[in-house]
Short mmCIF file of C-alpha atoms in Angstrom, two decimals:
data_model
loop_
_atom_site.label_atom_id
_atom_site.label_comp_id
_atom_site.label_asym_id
_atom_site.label_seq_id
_atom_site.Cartn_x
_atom_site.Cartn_y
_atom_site.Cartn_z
CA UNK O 30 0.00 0.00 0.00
CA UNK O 31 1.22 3.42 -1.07
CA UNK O 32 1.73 6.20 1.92
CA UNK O 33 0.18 8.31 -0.14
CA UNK O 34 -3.16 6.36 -0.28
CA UNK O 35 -2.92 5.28 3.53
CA UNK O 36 -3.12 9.23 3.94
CA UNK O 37 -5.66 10.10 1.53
CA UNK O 38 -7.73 6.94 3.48
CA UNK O 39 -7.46 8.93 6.80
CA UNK O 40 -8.49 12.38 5.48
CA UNK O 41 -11.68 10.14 3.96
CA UNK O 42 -12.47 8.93 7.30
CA UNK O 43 -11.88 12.15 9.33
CA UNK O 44 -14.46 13.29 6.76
CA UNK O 45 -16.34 11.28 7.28
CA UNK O 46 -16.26 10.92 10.82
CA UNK O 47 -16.64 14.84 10.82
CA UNK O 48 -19.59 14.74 8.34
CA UNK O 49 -21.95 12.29 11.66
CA UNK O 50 -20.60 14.91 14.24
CA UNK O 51 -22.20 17.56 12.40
CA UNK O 52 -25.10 15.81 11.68
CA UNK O 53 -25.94 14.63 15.37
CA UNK O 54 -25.63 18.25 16.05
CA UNK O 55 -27.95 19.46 13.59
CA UNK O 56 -30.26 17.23 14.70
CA UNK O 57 -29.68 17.95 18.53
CA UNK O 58 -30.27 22.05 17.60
CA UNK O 59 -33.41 21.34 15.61
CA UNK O 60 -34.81 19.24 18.48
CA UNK O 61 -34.04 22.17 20.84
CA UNK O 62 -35.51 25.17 18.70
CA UNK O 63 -38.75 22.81 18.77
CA UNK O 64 -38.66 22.62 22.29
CA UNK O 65 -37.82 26.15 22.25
CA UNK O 66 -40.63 26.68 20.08
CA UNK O 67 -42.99 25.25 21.98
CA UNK O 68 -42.06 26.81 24.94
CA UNK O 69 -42.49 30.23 23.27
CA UNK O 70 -45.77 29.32 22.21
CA UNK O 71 -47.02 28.56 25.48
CA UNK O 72 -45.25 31.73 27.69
CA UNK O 73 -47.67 34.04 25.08
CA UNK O 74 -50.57 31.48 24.98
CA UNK O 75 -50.19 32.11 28.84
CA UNK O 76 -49.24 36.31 28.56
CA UNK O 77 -52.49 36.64 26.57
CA UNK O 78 -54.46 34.84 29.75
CA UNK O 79 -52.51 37.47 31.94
CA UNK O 80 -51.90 40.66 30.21
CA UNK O 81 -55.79 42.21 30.39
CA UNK O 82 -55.57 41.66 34.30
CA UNK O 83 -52.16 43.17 34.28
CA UNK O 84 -53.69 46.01 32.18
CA UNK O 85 -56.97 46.63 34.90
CA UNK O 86 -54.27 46.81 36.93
CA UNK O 87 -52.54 49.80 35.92
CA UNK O 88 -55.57 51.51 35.09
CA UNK O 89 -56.48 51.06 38.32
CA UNK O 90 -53.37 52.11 39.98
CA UNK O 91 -53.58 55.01 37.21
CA UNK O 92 -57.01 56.01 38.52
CA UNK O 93 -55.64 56.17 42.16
CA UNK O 94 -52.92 58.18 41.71
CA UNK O 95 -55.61 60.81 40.14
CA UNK O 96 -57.41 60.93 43.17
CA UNK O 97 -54.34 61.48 45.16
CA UNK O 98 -53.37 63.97 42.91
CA UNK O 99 -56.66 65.70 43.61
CA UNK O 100 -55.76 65.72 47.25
CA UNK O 101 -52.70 67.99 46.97
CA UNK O 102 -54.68 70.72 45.84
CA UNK O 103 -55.81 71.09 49.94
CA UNK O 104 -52.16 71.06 50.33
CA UNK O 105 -51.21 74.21 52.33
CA UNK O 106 -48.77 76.48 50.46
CA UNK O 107 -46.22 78.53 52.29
#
């Protein structure tokens, strides 16, 4: 066997050995943006649930700051 072909055989197989790394990582990233992508889908499935309480919320805080705003008007100046 010819050194040069015994060398040309290992750059095949570190090719090819390179070629399934890359693969099984693919694979492992696309499993993990679905996972990802379900997650997503449930945080705003769940933030839509949420978001018009949060929203009374701050319109009611909103509305109570008014009246304590109306308050300072009694406020003696000096």
């Amino acid at each position: 066997m010819d050194v040069m072909t015994f060398f040309v055989g290992i750059i095949a197989f570190c090719m090819v050995v390179l070629t399934v790394m890359v693969v099984i990582f693919l694979l492992s990233v696309s499993r993990s943006l679905k996972a990802v992508d379900e997650k997503v889908a449930l945080l705003v499935f769940e933030l839509s649930q949420i978001l018009p309480n949060i929203r009374k919320t701050t319109q009611n805080i909103a509305d109570m700051s008014g009246v304590l705003n109306i308050f300072s008007f009694f406020k003696k100046t000096k």
